[in-house]
Coordinates of C-alpha atoms in Angstrom, one line a residue:
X204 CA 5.0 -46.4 -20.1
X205 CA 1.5 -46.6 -21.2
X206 CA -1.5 -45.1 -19.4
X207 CA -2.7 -47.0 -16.3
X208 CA -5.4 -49.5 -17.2
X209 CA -9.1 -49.0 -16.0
X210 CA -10.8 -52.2 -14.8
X211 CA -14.8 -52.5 -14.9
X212 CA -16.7 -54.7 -12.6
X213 CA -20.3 -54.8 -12.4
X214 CA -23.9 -56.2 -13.0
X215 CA -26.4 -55.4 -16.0
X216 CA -29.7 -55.7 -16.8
X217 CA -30.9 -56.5 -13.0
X218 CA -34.7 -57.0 -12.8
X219 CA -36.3 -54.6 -10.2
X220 CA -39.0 -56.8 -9.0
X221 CA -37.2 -59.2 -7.9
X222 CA -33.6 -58.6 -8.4
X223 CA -33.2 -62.6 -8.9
X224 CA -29.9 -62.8 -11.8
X225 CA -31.0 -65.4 -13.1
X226 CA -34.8 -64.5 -14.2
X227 CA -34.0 -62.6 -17.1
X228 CA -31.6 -63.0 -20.0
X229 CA -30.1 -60.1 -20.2
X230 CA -28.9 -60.1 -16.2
X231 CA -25.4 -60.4 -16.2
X232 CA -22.1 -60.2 -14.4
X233 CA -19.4 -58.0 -16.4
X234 CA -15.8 -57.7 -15.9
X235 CA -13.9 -55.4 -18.1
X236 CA -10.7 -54.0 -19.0
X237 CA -10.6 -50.7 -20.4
X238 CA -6.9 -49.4 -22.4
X239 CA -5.7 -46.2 -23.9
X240 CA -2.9 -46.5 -26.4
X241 CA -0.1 -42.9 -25.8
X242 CA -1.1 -40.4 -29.0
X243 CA 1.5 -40.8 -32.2
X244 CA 4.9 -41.3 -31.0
X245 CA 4.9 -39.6 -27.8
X246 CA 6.1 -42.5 -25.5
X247 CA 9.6 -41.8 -27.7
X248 CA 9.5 -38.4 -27.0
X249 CA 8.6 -38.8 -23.2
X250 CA 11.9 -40.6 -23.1
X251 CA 13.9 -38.8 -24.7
X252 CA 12.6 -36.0 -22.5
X253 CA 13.3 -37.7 -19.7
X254 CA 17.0 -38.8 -20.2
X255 CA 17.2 -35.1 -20.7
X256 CA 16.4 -34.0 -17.7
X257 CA 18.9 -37.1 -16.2
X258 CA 21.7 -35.8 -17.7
X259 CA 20.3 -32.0 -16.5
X260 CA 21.1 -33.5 -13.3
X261 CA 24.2 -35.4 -14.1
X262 CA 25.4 -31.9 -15.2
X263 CA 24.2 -30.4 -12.0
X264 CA 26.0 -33.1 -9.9
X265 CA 29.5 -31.9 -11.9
X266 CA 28.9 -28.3 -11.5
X267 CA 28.4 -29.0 -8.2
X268 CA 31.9 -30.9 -7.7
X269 CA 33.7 -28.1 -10.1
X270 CA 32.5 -25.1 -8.1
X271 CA 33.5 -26.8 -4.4
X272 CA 37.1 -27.7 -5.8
X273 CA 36.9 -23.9 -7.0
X274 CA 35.9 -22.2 -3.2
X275 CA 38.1 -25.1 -1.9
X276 CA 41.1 -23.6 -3.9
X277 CA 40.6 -20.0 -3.5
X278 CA 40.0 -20.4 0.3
X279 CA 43.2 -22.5 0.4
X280 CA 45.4 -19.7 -1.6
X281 CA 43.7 -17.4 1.0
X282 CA 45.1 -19.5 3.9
X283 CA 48.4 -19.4 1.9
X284 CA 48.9 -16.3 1.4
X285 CA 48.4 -15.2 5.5
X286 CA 51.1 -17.9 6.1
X287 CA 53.8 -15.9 3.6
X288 CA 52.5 -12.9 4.5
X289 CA 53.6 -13.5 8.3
X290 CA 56.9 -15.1 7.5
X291 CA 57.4 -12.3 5.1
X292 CA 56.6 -9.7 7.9
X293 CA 58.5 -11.6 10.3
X294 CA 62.0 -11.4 8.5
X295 CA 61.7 -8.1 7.6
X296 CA 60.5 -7.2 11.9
X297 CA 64.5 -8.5 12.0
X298 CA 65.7 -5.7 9.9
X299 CA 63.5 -3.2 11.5
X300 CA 64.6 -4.0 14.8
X301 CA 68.2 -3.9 13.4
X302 CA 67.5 -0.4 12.6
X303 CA 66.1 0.5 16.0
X304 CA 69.5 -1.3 17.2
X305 CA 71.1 1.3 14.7
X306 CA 69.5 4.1 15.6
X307 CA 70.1 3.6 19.1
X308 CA 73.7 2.7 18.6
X309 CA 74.2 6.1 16.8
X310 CA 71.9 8.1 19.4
X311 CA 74.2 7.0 22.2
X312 CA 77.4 8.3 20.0
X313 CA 76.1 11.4 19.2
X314 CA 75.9 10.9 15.7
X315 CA 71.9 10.6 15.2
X316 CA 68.9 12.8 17.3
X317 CA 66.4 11.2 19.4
X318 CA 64.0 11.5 16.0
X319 CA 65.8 9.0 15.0
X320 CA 65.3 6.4 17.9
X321 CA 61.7 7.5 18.0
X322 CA 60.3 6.7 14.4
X323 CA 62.8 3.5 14.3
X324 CA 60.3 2.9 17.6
X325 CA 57.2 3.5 15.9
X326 CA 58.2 1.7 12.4
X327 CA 58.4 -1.2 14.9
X328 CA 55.4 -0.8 16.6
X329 CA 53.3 -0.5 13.3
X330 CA 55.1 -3.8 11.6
X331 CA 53.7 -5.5 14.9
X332 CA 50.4 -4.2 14.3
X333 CA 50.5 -5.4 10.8
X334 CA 51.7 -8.5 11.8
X335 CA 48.6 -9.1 14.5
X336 CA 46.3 -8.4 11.7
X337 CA 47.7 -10.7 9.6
X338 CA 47.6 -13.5 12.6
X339 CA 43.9 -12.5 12.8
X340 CA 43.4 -13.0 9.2
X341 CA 44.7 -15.9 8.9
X342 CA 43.2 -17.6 11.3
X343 CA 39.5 -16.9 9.8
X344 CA 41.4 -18.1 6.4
X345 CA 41.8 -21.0 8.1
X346 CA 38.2 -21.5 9.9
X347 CA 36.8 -20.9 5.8
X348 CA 39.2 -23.2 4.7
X349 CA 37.6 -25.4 7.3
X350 CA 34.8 -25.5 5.8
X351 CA 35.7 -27.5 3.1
X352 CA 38.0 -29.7 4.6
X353 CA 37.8 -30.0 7.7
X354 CA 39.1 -28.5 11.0
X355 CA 42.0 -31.1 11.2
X356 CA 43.4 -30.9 7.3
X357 CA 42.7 -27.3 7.9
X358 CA 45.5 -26.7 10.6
X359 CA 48.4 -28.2 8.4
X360 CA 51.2 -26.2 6.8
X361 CA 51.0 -25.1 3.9
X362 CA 54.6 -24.1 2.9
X363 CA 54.7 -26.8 0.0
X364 CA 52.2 -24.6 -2.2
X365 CA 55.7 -23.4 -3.7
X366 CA 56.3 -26.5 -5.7
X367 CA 52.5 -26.5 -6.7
X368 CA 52.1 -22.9 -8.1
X369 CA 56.0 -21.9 -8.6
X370 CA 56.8 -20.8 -12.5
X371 CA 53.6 -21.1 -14.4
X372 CA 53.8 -20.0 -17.4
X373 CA 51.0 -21.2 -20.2
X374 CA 52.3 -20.0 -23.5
X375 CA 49.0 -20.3 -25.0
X376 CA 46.0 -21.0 -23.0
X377 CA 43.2 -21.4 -26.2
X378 CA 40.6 -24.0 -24.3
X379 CA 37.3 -22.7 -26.2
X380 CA 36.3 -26.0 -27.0
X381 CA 36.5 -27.3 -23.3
X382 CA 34.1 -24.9 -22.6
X383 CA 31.5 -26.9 -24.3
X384 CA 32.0 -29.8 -21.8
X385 CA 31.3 -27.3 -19.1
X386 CA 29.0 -28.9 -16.7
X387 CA 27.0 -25.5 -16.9
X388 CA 26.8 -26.0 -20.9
X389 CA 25.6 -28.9 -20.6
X390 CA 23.1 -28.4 -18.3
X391 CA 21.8 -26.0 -20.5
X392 CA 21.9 -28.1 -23.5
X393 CA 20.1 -31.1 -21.9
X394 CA 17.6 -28.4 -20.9
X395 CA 17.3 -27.1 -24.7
X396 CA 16.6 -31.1 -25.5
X397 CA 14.2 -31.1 -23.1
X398 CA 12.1 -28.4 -24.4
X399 CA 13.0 -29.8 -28.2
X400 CA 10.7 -32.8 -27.1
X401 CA 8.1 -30.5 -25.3
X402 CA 7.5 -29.2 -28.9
X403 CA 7.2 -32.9 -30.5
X404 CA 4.8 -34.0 -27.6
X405 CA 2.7 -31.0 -28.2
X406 CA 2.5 -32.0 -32.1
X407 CA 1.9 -35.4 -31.1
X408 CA -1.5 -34.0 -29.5
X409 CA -2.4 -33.5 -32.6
X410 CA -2.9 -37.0 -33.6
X411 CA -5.8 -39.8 -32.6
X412 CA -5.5 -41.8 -29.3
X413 CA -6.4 -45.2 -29.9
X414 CA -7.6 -47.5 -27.4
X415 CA -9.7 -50.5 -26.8
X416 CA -12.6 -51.8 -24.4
X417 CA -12.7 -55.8 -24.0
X418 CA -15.1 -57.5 -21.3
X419 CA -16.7 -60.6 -20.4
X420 CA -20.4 -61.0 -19.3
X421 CA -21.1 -63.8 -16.8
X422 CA -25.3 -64.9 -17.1
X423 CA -26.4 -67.5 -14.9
X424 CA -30.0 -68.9 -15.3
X425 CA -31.3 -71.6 -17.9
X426 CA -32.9 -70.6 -21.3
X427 CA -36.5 -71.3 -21.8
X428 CA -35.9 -74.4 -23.5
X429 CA -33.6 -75.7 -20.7
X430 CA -30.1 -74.7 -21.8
X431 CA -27.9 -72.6 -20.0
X432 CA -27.2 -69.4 -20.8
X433 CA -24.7 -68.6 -23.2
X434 CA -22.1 -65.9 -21.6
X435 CA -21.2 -62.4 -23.5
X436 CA -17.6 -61.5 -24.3
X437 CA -17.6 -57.9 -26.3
X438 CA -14.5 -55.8 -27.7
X439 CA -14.4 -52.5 -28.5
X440 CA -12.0 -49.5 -30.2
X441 CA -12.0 -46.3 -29.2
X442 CA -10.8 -43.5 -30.7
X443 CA -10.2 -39.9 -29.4
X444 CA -10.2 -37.7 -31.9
X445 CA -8.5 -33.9 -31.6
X446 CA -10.8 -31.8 -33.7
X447 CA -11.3 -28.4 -31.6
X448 CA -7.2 -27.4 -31.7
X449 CA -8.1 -23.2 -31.2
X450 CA -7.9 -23.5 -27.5
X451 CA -5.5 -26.1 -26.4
X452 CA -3.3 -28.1 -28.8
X453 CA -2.7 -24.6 -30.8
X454 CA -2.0 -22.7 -27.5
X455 CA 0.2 -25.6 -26.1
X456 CA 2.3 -25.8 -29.4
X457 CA 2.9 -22.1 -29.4
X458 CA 4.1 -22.0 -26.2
X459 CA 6.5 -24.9 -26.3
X460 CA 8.1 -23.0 -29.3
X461 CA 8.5 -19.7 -27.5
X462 CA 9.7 -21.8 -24.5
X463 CA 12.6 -23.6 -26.5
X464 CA 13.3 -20.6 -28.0
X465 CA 13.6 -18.8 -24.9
X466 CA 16.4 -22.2 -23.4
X467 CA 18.4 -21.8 -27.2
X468 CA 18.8 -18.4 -26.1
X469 CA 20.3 -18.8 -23.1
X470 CA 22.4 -21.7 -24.4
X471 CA 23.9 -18.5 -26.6
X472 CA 24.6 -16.1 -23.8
X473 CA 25.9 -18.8 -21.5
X474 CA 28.1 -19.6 -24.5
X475 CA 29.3 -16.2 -24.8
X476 CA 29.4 -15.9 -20.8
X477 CA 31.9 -18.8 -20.6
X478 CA 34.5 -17.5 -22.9
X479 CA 34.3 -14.2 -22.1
X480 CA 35.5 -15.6 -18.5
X481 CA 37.9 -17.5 -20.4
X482 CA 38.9 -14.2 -22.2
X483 CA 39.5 -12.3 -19.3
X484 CA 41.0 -15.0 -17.0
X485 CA 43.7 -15.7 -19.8
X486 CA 44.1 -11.3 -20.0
X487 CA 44.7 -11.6 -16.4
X488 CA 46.8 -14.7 -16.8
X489 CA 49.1 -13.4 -19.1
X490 CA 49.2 -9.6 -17.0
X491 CA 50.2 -11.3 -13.7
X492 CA 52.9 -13.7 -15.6
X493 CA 55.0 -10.3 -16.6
X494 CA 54.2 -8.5 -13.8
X495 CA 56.0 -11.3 -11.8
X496 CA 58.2 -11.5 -14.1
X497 CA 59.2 -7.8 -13.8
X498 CA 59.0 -8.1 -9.8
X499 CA 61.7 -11.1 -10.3
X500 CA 64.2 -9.8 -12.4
X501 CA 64.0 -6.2 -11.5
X502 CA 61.8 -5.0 -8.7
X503 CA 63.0 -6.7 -6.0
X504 CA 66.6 -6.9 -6.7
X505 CA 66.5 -2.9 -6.4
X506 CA 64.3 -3.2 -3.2
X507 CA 67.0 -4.8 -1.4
X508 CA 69.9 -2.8 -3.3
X509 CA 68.2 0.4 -1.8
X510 CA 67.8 -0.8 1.3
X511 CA 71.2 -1.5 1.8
X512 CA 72.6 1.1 0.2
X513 CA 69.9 3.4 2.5
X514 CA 71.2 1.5 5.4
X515 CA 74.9 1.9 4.6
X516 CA 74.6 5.7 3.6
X517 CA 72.9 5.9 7.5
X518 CA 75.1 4.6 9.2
X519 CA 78.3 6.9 7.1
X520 CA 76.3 10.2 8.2
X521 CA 75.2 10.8 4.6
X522 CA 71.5 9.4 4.1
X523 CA 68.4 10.7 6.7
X524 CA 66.7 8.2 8.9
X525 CA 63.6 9.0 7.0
X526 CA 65.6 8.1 3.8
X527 CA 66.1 4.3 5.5
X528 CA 62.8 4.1 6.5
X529 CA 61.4 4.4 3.5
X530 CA 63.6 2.2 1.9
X531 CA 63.5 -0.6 4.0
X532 CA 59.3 0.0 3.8
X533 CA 59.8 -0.2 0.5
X534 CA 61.4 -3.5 0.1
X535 CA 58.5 -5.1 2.7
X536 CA 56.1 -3.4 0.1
X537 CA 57.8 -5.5 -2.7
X538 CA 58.3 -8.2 -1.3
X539 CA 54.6 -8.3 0.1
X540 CA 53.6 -7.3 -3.4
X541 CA 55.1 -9.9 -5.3
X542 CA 53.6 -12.6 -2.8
X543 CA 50.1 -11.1 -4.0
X544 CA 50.7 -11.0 -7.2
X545 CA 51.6 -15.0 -6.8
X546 CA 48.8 -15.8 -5.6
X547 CA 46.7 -13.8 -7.5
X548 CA 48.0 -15.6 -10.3
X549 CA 47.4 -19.2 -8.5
X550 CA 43.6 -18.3 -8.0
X551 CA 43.9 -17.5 -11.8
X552 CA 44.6 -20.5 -12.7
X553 CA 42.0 -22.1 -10.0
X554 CA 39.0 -20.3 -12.1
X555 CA 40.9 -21.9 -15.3
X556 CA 41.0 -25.0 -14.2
X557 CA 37.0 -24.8 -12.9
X558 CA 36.2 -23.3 -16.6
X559 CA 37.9 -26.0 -18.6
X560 CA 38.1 -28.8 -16.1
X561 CA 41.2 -30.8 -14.4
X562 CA 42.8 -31.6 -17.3
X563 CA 44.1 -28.1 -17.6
X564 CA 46.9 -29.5 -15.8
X565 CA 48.2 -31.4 -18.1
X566 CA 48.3 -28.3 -20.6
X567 CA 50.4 -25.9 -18.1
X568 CA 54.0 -25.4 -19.4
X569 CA 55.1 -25.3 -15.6

């Protein structure tokens, strides 16, 4: 808008001998209005300026909602993955107390030492140990997870994450161009706008300000033929004109380049930022999709073949105890493993989803 309006009100000419208004001709009663006009075209640039800085907070808003579906996600996964952990744990505490049963069978036969019962014992005891940590875990998964959603949505089960995060597999996951819609981006371009029209304003000071000066002069009092006095109305242009630059228009205009270049600079490293995230989170994609794949096909097919075979060869007389210990650790390790590297992979595809948005969805070969 323009510049607030000044408004004059006052008496001229007032004769100090008597201070009567209407002795003298001059004596009058003035009301004025006083307007500056904005310099050049800088009411155009003030807007543009300002829409700037709304969509800087528009962005802001967005950022906002993309990074607490992000922590919403992660802590969610975290939550998840206590919850398989434990079942996990759990099934496996079955076969570990079926080789305590073993061990004690054979003990009592004469076919195993008391070493035997003893670290079948202990194997136990340590799986409950893990188990209580993972209890404890989970349940501060679930108080973070809280945060976000509330204590109540917080305390449901989670076992349908399966169909949610089961066989992704992006064969190409190229979303460069999404990163330009990035509320962070965006942000940062609004703010590069906004110092684009700092530089225009500070030109604009450069140029005359134009204004004008109207008022209206109220005599009262009779001329000295009889007549009443005639009333005064003036108008006047003013005009401010810029002519010592050195010390404040230069200085301003140089700064507001070196500040616009310092936001287009950051607008390139963001830029770069961004996709090198990208980069990375597609590497990591793309490493977690074979290593699962591996652990799938391979890894834990041999886990449990070794385990049984291990278990098997025990109870024959022709395989240690430590031998089935390790074997059947082995397969918990695997097992345990392959649930991490899941979930891993889901949390992957959370930070993909906060870099190029929701509709990453839609792109997921699932």
């Amino acid at each position: 808008t323009w510049p607030d309006p000044k408004m004059r009100l006052g008496i001229l000419s007032v004769p100090t001998d008597t201070y009567d208004l209407d002795q003298e001709p001059m004596t009058q009663i003035v009301v004025g209005y006083q307007q500056m006009l904005p310099r050049g075209d800088s009411l155009d640039y003030m807007v543009r300026k300002m829409e700037a800085k709304a969509d800087q907070s528009r962005a802001e808003m967005e950022l906002r909602k993309r990074q607490v579906m992000w922590n919403t996600r992660k802590a969610w996964l975290e939550v998840y993955l206590q919850e398989q952990m434990e079942k996990i744990v759990l099934e496996n505490r079955h076969l570990f107390r079926q080789q305590l049963e073993v061990s004690q069978s054979l003990y009592a036969a004469g076919k195993s030492n008391q070493q035997d019962v003893l670290q079948a014992e202990l194997e136990l005891s340590l799986l409950d140990d893990q188990l209580q940590k993972i209890i404890a875990t989970k349940r501060e998964s679930r108080y973070a997870l809280a945060q976000w959603i509330g204590d109540e949505a917080a305390e449901f089960e989670l076992s349908y994450a399966d169909a949610l995060f089961n066989d992704m597999d992006a064969k190409d996951i190229s979303f460069r161009n999404k990163l330009l819609q990035h509320p962070l981006f965006t942000k940062q371009s609004a703010a590069v706008i906004d110092k684009v029209q700092d530089v225009s304003l500070a030109k604009q000071r450069y140029k005359p300000q134009w204004g004008f000066d109207v008022s209206y002069g109220k005599r009262d009092g009779n001329n000295a033929d009889g007549s009443d006095r005639a009333d005064f109305f003036s108008a006047l242009v003013t005009l401010d004109v810029p002519v010592f630059n050195e010390n404040r228009q230069d200085r301003e205009l140089s700064a507001s380049k070196k500040d616009l270049m310092s936001e287009s600079y950051k607008k390139q490293d963001l830029h770069l930022q961004l996709i090198a995230q990208l980069e990375q989170a597609k590497t990591r994609w793309q490493e977690l999709t074979e290593r699962l794949r591996l652990y799938d096909q391979r890894v834990l097919k041999q886990a449990l073949e070794n385990a049984n075979a291990a278990l098997n060869g025990y109870q024959s007389g022709v395989v240690p105890f430590l031998t089935l210990t390790r074997a059947r650790s082995a397969e918990l390790k695997a097992r345990l493993q392959r649930l991490q590297l899941f979930v891993e992979k889901a949390q992957v595809y959370a930070q993909l989803r906060y870099l190029t948005g929701d509709g990453l969805q839609q792109e997921i070969t699932q």
